[in-house]
Coordinates of C-alpha atoms in Angstrom, one line a residue:
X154 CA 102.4 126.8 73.8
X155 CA 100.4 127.9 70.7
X156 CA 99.5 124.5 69.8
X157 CA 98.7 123.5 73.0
X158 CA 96.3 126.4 73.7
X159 CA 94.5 125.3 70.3
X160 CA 93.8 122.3 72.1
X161 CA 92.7 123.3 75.2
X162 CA 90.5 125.5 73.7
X163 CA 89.3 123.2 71.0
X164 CA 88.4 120.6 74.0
X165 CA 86.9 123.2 75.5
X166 CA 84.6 124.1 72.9
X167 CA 82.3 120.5 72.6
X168 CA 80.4 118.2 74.7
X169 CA 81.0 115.8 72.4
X170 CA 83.3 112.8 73.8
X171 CA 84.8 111.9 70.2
X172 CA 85.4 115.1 69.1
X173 CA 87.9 115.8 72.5
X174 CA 89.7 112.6 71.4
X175 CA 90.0 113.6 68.2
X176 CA 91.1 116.6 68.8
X177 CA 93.9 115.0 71.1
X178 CA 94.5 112.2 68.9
X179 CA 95.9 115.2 66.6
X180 CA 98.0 116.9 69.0
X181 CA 99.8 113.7 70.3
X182 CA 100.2 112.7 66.7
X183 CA 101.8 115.7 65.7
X184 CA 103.5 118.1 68.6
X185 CA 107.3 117.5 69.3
X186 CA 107.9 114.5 71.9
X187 CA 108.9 117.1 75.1
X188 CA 105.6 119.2 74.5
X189 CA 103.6 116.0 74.3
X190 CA 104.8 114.8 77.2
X191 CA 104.1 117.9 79.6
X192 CA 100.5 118.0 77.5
X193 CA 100.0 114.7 78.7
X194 CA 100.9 115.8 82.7
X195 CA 98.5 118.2 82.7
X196 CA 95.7 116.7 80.7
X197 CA 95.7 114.2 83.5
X198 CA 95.8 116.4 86.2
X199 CA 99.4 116.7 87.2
X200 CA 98.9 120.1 87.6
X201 CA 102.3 122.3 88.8
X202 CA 102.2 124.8 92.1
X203 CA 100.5 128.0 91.7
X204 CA 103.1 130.4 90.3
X205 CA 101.6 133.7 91.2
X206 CA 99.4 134.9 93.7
X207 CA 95.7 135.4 92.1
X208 CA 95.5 138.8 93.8
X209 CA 98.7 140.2 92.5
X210 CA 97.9 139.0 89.1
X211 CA 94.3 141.0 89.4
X212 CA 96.2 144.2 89.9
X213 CA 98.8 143.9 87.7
X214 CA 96.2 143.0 85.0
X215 CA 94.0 146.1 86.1
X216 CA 97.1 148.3 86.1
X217 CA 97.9 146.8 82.4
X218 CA 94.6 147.5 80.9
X219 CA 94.4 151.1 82.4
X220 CA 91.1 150.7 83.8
X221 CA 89.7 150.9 87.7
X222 CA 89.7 148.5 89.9
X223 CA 85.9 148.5 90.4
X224 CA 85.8 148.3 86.4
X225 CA 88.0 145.0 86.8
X226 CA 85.8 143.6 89.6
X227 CA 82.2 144.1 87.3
X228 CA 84.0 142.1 84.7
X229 CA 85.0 139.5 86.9
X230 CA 81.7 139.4 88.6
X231 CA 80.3 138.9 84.7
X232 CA 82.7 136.3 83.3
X233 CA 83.1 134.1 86.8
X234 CA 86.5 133.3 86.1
X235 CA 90.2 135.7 87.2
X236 CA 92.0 133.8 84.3
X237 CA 89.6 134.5 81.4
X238 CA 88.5 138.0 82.8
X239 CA 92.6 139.0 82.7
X240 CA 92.9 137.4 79.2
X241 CA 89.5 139.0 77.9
X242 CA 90.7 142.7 79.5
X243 CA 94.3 142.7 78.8
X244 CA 95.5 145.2 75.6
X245 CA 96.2 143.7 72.1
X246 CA 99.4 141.6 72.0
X247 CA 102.5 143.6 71.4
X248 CA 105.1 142.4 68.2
X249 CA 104.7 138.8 67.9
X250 CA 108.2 137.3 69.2
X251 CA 109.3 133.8 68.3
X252 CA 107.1 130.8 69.4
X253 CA 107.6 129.5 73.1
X254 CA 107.2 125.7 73.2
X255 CA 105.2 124.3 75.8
X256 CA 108.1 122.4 77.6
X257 CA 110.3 125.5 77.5
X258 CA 107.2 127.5 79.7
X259 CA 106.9 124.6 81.8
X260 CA 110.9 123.5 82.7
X261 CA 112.0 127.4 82.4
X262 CA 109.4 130.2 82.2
X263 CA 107.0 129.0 85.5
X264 CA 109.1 127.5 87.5
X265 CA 111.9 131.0 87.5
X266 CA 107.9 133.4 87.3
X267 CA 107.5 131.4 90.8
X268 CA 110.9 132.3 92.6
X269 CA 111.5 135.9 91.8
X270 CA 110.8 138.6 93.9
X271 CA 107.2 140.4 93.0
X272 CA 109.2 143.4 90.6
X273 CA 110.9 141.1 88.6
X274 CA 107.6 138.9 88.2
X275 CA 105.2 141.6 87.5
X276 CA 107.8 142.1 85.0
X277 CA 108.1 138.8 83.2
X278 CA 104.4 138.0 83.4
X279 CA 103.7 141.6 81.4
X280 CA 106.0 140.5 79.0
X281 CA 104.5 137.0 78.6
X282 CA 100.7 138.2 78.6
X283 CA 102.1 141.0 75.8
X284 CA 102.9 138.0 73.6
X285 CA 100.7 135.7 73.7
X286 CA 96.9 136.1 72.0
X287 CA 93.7 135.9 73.7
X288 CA 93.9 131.9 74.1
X289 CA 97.2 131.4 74.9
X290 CA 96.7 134.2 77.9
X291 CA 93.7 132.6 79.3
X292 CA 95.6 129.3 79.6
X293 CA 98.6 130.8 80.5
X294 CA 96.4 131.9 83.7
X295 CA 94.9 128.8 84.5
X296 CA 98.2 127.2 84.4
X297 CA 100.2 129.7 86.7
X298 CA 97.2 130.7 89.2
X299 CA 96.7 126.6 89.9
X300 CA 93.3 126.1 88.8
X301 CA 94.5 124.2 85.0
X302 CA 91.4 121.9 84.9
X303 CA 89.9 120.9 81.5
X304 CA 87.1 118.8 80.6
X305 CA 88.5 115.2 79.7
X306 CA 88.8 111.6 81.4
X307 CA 91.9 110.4 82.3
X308 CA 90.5 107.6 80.4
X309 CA 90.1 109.7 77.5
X310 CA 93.3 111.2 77.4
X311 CA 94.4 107.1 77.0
X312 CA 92.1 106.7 74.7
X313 CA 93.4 109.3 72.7
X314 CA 97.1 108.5 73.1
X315 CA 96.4 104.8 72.3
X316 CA 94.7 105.8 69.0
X317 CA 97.7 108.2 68.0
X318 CA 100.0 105.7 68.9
X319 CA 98.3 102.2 67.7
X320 CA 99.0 101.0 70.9
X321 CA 96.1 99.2 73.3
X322 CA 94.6 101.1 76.1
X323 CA 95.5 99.3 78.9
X324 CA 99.4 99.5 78.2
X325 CA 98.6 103.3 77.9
X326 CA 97.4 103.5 81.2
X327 CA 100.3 100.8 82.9
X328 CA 102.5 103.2 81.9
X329 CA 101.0 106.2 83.0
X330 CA 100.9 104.4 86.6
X331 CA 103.1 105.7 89.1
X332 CA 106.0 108.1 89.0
X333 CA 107.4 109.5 86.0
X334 CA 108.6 113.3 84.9
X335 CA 107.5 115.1 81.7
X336 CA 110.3 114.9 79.0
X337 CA 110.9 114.1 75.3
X338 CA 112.2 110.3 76.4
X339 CA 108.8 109.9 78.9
X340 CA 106.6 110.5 76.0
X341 CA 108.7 108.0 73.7
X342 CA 108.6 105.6 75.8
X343 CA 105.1 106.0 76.2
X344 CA 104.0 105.1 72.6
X345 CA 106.5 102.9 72.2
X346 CA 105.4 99.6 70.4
X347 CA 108.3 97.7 72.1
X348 CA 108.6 96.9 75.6
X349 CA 112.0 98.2 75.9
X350 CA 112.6 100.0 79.4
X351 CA 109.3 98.2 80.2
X352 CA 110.4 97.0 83.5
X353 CA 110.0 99.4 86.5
X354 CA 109.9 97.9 89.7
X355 CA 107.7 100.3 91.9
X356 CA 104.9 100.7 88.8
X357 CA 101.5 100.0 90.5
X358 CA 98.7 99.1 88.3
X359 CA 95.6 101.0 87.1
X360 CA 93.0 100.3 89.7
X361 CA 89.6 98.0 88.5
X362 CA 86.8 100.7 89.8
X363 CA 83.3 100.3 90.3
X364 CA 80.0 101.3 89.2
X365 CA 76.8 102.3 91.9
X366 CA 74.3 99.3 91.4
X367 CA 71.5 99.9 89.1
X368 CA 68.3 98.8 89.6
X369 CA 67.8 95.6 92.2
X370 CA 70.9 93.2 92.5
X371 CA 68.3 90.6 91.0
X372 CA 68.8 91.7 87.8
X373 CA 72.1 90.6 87.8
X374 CA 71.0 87.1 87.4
X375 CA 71.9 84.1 89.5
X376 CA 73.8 85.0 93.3
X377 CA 76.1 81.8 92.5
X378 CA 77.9 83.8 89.8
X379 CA 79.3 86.9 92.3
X380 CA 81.6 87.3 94.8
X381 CA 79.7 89.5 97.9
X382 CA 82.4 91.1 100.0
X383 CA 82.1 94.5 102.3
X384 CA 82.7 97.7 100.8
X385 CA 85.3 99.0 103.1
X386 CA 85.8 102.4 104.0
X387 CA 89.5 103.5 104.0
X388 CA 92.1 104.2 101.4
X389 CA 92.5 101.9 98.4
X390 CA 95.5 101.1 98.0
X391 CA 98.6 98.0 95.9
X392 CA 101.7 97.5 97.7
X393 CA 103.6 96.2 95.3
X394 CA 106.7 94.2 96.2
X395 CA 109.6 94.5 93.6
X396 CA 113.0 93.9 93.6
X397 CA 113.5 93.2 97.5
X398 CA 111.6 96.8 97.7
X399 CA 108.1 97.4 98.4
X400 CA 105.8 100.4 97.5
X401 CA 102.6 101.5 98.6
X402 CA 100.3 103.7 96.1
X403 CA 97.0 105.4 96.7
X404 CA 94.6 105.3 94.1
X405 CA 95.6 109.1 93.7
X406 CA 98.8 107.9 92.1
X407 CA 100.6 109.1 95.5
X408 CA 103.7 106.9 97.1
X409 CA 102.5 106.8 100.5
X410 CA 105.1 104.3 101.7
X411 CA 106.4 106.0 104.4
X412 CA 103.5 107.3 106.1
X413 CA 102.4 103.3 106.4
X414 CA 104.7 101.5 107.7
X415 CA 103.1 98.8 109.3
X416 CA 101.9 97.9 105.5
X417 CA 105.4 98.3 104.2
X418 CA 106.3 95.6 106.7
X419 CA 103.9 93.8 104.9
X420 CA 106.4 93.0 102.0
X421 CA 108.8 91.4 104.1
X422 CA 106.6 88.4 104.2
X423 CA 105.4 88.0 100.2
X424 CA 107.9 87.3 97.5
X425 CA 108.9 89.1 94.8
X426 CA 107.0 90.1 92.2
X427 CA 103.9 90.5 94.1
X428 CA 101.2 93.2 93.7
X429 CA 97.9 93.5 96.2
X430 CA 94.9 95.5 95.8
X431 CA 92.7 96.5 99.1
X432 CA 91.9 98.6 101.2
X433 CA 93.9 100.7 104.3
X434 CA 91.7 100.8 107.0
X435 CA 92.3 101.7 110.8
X436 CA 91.9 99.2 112.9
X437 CA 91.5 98.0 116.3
X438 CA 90.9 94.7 117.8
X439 CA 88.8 92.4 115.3
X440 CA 86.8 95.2 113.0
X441 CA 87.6 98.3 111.8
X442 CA 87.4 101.8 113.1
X443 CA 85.4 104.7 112.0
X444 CA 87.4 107.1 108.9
X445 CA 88.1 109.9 111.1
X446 CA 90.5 107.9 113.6
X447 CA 92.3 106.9 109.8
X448 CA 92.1 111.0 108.7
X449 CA 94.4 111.4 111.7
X450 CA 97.3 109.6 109.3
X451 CA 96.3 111.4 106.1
X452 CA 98.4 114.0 104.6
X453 CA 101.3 113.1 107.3
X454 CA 104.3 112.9 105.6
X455 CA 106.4 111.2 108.7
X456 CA 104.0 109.3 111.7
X457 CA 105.1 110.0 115.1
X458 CA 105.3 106.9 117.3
X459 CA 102.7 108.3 119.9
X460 CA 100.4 107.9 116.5
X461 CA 101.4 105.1 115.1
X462 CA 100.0 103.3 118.6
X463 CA 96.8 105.4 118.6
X464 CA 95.9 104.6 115.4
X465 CA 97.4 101.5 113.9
X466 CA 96.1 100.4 110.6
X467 CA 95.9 97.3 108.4
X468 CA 95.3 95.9 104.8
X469 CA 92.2 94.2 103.7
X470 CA 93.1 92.6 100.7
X471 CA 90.5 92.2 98.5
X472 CA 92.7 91.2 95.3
X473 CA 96.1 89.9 93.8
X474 CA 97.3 91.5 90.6
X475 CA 100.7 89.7 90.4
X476 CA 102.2 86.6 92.1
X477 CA 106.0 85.5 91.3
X478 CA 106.3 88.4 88.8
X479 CA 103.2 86.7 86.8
X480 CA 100.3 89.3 85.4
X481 CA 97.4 87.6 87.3
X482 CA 94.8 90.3 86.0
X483 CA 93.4 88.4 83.3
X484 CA 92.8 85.2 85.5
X485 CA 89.0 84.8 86.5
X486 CA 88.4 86.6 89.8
X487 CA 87.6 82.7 91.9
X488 CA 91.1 82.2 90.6
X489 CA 93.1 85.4 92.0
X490 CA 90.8 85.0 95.3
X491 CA 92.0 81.7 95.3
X492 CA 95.8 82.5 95.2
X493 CA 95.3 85.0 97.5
X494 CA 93.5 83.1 100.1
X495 CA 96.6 81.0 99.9
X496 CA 98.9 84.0 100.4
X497 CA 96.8 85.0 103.5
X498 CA 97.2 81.2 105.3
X499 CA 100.7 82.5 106.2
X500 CA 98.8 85.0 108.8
X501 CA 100.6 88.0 107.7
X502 CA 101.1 91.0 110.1
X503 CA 98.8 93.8 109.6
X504 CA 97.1 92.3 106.4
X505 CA 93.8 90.5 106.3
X506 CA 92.0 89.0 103.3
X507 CA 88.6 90.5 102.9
X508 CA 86.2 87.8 104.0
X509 CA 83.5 86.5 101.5
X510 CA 79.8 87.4 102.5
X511 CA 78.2 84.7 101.8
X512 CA 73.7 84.2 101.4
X513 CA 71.9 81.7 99.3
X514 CA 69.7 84.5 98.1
X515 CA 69.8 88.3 97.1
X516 CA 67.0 88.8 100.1
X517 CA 69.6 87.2 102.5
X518 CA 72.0 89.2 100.8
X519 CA 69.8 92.5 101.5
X520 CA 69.7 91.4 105.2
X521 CA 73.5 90.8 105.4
X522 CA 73.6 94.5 104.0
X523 CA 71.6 96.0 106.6
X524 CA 74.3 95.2 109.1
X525 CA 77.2 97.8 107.3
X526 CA 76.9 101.2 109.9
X527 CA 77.3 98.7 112.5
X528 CA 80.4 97.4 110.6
X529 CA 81.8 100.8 109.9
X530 CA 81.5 99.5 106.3
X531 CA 79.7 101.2 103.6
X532 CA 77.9 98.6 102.0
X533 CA 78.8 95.0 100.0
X534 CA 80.6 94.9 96.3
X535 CA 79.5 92.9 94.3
X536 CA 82.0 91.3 91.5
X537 CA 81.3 88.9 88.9
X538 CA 83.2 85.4 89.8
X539 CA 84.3 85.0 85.8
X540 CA 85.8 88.6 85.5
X541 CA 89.0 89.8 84.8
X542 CA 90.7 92.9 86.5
X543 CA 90.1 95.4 84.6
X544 CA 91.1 99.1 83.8
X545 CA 89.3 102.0 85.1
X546 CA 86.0 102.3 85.6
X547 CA 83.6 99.9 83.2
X548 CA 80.4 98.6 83.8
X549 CA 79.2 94.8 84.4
X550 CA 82.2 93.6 86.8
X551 CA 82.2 94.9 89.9
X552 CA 79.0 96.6 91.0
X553 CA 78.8 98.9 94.5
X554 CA 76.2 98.4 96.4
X555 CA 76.1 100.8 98.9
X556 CA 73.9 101.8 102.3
X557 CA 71.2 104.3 102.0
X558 CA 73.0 107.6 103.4
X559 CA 72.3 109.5 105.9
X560 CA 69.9 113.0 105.8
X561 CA 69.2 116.6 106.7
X562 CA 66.7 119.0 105.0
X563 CA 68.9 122.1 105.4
X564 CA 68.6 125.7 103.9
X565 CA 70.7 127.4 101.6
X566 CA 72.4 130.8 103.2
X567 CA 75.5 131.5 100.7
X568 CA 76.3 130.7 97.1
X569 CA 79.5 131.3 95.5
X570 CA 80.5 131.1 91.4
X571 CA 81.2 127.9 89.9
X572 CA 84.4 126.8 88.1
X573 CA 84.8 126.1 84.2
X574 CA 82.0 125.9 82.4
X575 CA 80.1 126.7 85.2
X576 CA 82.2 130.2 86.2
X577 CA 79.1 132.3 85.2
X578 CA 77.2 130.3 87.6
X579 CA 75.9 130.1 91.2
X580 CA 76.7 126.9 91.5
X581 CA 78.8 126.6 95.6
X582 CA 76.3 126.3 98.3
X583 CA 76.1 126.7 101.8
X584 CA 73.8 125.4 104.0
X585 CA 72.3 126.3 107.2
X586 CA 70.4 124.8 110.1
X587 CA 68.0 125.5 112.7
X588 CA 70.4 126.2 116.1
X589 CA 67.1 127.7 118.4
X590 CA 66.3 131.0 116.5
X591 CA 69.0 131.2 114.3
X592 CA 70.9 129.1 111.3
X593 CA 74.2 128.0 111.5
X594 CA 76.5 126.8 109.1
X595 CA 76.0 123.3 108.4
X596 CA 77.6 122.2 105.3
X597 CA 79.1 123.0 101.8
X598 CA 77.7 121.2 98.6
X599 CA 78.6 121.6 94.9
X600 CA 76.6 118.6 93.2
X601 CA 73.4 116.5 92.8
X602 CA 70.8 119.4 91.0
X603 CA 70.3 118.8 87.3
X604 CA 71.3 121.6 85.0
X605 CA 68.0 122.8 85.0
X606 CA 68.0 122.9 88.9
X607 CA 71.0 124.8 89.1
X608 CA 69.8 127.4 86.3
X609 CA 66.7 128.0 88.8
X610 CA 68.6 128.5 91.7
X611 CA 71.5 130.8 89.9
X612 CA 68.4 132.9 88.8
X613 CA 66.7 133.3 92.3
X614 CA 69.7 133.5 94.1
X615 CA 70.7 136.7 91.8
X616 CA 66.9 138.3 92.7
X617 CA 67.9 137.2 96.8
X618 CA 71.4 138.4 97.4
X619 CA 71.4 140.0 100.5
X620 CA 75.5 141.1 100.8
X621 CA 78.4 140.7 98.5
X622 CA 81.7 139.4 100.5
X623 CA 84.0 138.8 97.1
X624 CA 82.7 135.8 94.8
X625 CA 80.1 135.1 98.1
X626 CA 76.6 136.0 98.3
X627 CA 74.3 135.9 101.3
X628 CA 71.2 134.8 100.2
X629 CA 67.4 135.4 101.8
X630 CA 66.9 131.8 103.8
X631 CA 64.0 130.3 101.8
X632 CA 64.9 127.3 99.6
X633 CA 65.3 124.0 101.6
X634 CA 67.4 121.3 100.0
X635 CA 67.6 117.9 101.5
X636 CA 71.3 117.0 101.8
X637 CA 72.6 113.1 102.3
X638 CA 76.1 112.0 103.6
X639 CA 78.1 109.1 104.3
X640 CA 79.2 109.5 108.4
X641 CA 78.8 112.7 111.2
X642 CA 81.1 113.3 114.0
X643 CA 82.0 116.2 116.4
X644 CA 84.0 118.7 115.2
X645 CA 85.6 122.4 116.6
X646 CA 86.3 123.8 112.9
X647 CA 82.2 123.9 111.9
X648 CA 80.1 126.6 113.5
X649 CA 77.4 123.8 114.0
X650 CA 80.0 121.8 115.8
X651 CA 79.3 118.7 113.2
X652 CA 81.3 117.4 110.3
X653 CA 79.3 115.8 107.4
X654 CA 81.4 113.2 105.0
X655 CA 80.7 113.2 101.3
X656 CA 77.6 116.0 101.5
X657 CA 75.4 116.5 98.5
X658 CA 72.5 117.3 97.5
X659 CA 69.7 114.6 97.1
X660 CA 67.1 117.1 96.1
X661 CA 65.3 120.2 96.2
X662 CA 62.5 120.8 99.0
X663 CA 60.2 122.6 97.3
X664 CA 57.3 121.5 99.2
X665 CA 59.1 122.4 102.7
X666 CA 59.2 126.0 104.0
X667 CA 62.7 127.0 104.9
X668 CA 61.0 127.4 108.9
X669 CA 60.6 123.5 109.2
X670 CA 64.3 122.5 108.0
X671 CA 65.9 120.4 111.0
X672 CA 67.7 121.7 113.7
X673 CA 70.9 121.2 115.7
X674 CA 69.4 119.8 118.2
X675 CA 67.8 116.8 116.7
X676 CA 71.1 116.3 114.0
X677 CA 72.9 115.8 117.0
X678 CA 71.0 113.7 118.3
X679 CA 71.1 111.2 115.2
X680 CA 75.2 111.4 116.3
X681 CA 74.2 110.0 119.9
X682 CA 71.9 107.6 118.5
X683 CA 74.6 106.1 115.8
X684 CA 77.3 105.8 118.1
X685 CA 75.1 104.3 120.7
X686 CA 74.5 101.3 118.1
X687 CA 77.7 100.8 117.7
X688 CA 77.8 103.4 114.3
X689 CA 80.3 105.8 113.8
X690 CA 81.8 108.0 110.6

């Protein structure tokens, strides 16, 4: 645990890209194979349940520092963060006891904290805070209160195990794919320069992501060298077909098989040793439906049949990664289009190949793109016809291209504490619009000022509180931001009766006074006016 806290907080402690890998390039080089594998899980973001509840572990900490509870709550207000501000008020470490390895915390300690009753784990956590120092508390909380987050890549945690192990990024990242449990023979296995064990039949690949477009697309050179195709607006997703099995992964890492099982059907009709990248999309009739109808089959472990006729859904394959247990990725992309046009001839159930959009020009190619609300697509991708498939997220291959969004100058009414590095910050914003005399909730936003912005508004929104309801401030209604999202539909959970997709901030309205922001009124009728083109969320 010791060792690992060293690293968290050495990663911690620097901006700097190649000092993080370096100082995981150590760890992994050097900690036992079982803590190196659970490092690894959470590094990544396999973080475990939340052990404790965050208020109980407030009071305890209070009680254990012998100070007041309004004492506690200043510091907390200070620091921004429960888990540091319990590390930073807790008593000196009692007699230091023998060494705790990080496997043995996460297999033993955590999961028997989180199933005692609360007397027994008020105990056990005293006793843990009581030997551990400073660091090793403040991870400790982060890890059992659920918010472990640390500031690498998952592409730099590969990076860094592929230099310890002098082993090649993208096998790094195979492996990593799909499911797999912490432990001494995971890690091995990992950084393994053999291809023993290599073979696991439901193993999807990492996903080839894309960059936003910059500058015009005519900068990309000639239009006779990319492949145009819709940017589709569902769940990526490879159903892989293995073994007479087939498997269906999000992008999230997440087997979601069962909850899609008109695309599971879909490997009844491809042979083994097949492996398709698109898109889940519901769909109705010849053209897709608006995300909402597909948000009704998210998060649904089993599908009732009443659902499953409401909202059927299909694959737009836009890619093969494997034909006849062959690794297709490093074929050119005309040629995997090409095999996979060929796989689509058969007229699959519930699978379509993404059509080509084709223009003898990047003007024409503009106009095409106009047509995407009307689609209920988001805009075109744009992929180089020569590339390979690559890993992650790299620039030059596949470009996004995506519609302007749509946009509300709205007011801010309530800001709430960041997370991390930005714990000591004002950095959660609500926003407000005009609903006659009075401003409603309109949407939440956490992104899209530049540090400098968001040191400006932490600043004046500490001189405008107005009340204090925990980590919330109401603020005086003055600043005016000018918010964009992707899609706007009806909705009985939001006071303004609206739900925004994807809201952020596009920038701040300095030159608006917060009396002229829009109102209700006229946001909802942008909702009548999209759907009466044929546009929807």
């Amino acid at each position: 645990m010791k060792r690992f806290a060293e690293l968290y907080s050495a990663i911690d402690a620097t901006n700097k890209t190649n000092e993080k890998v370096a100082a995981m390039v150590q760890y992994f080089s050097t900690a036992p194979p079982e803590d190196a594998a659970w490092a690894v899980a959470l590094l990544v973001g396999r973080r475990p349940r939340r052990a404790v509840n965050s208020t109980k572990m407030a009071q305890w900490a209070t009680e254990l520092a012998g100070i007041p509870g309004w004492l506690f709550g200043e510091c907390y207000d200070s620091v921004g963060d429960l888990g540091e501000t319990i590390s930073l008020v807790l008593p000196p470490k009692g007699q230091p006891g023998s060494e705790v390895p990080l496997h043995e915390w996460m297999e033993h300690r955590l999961p028997e904290l989180a199933k005692v009753l609360e007397d027994r784990q008020r105990e056990l956590l005293t006793h843990y805070w009581m030997e551990l120092d400073q660091a090793g508390r403040f991870l400790l909380n982060k890890i059992i209160g659920g918010a472990f987050r640390v500031g690498v890549s998952q592409e730099l945690v590969i990076r860094a195990i592929a230099q310890a192990s002098a082993l090649d990024p993208p096998l790094i990242a195979h492996r990593l794919m799909g499911e797999w449990i912490p432990s001494a023979e995971f890690f091995k296995s990992l950084v393994s320069p053999t291809d023993e064990g290599e073979s696991v039949d439901s193993r999807p690949y990492p996903f080839c992501l894309a960059h936003p477009i910059e500058g015009s697309p005519s900068d990309l050179g000639p239009i006779e060298e990319w492949h145009a195709e819709w940017k589709w607006d569902g769940i990526r997703a490879q159903v892989v077909k293995r073994g007479d099995r087939t498997y269906v992964w999000s992008r999230g890492e997440e087997l979601i098989t069962e909850r899609f099982p008109e695309i599971e059907g879909i490997g009844s009709w491809l042979p083994n040793g097949t492996v398709l990248d698109g898109e889940i999309l519901a769909w109705q009739g010849e053209s897709p439906t608006r995300f909402g109808e597909l948000q009704r089959r998210i998060g649904r472990k089993s599908v009732s049949k009443q659902l499953l006729a409401a909202v059927p859904v299909q694959l737009v394959a836009f890619d093969i990664l494997e034909f006849e247990g062959k690794d297709l990725r490093q074929l050119e992309l005309r040629e995997r289009r090409r095999i996979l046009n060929e796989i689509g001839n058969q007229a699959i159930a519930n699978v379509r190949i993404s059509p080509t959009v084709f223009a003898d020009s990047w003007e024409a190619l503009a106009n095409e793109r106009e047509a995407s609300r009307s689609r209920n697509v988001e805009g075109l991708m744009l992929k180089r016809l020569d590339s390979p498939y690559l890993v992650g997220r790299k620039k030059g291959a596949w470009w996004k291209w995506k519609i302007d969004p749509l946009t509300v100058d709205a007011v801010l009414i309530y800001a709430a504490r960041g997370t991390g590095k930005r714990a000591a910050l004002y950095t959660d914003y609500t926003f407000g619009v005009w609903d006659g005399d009075r401003l409603v909730t309109f949407a939440k936003a956490y992104s899209g000022l530049t540090d400098e912005e968001i040191r400006q508004v932490d600043a004046w929104v500490r001189r405008n509180s107005v009340e204090k309801f925990g980590p919330v401030r109401t603020v005086t209604p003055e600043l005016v931001f000018e918010l964009a999202f992707e899609g706007i539909q009806l909705s009985n959970r939001h006071k303004s009766g609206l739900a925004v997709r994807f809201p952020r901030i596009l920038r701040w309205r300095k030159d608006k006074p917060y009396t002229e922001a829009d109102r209700l009124e006229d946001i909802r009728a942008m909702l009548t006016q999209l759907e009466s083109e044929g546009i929807s969320d």
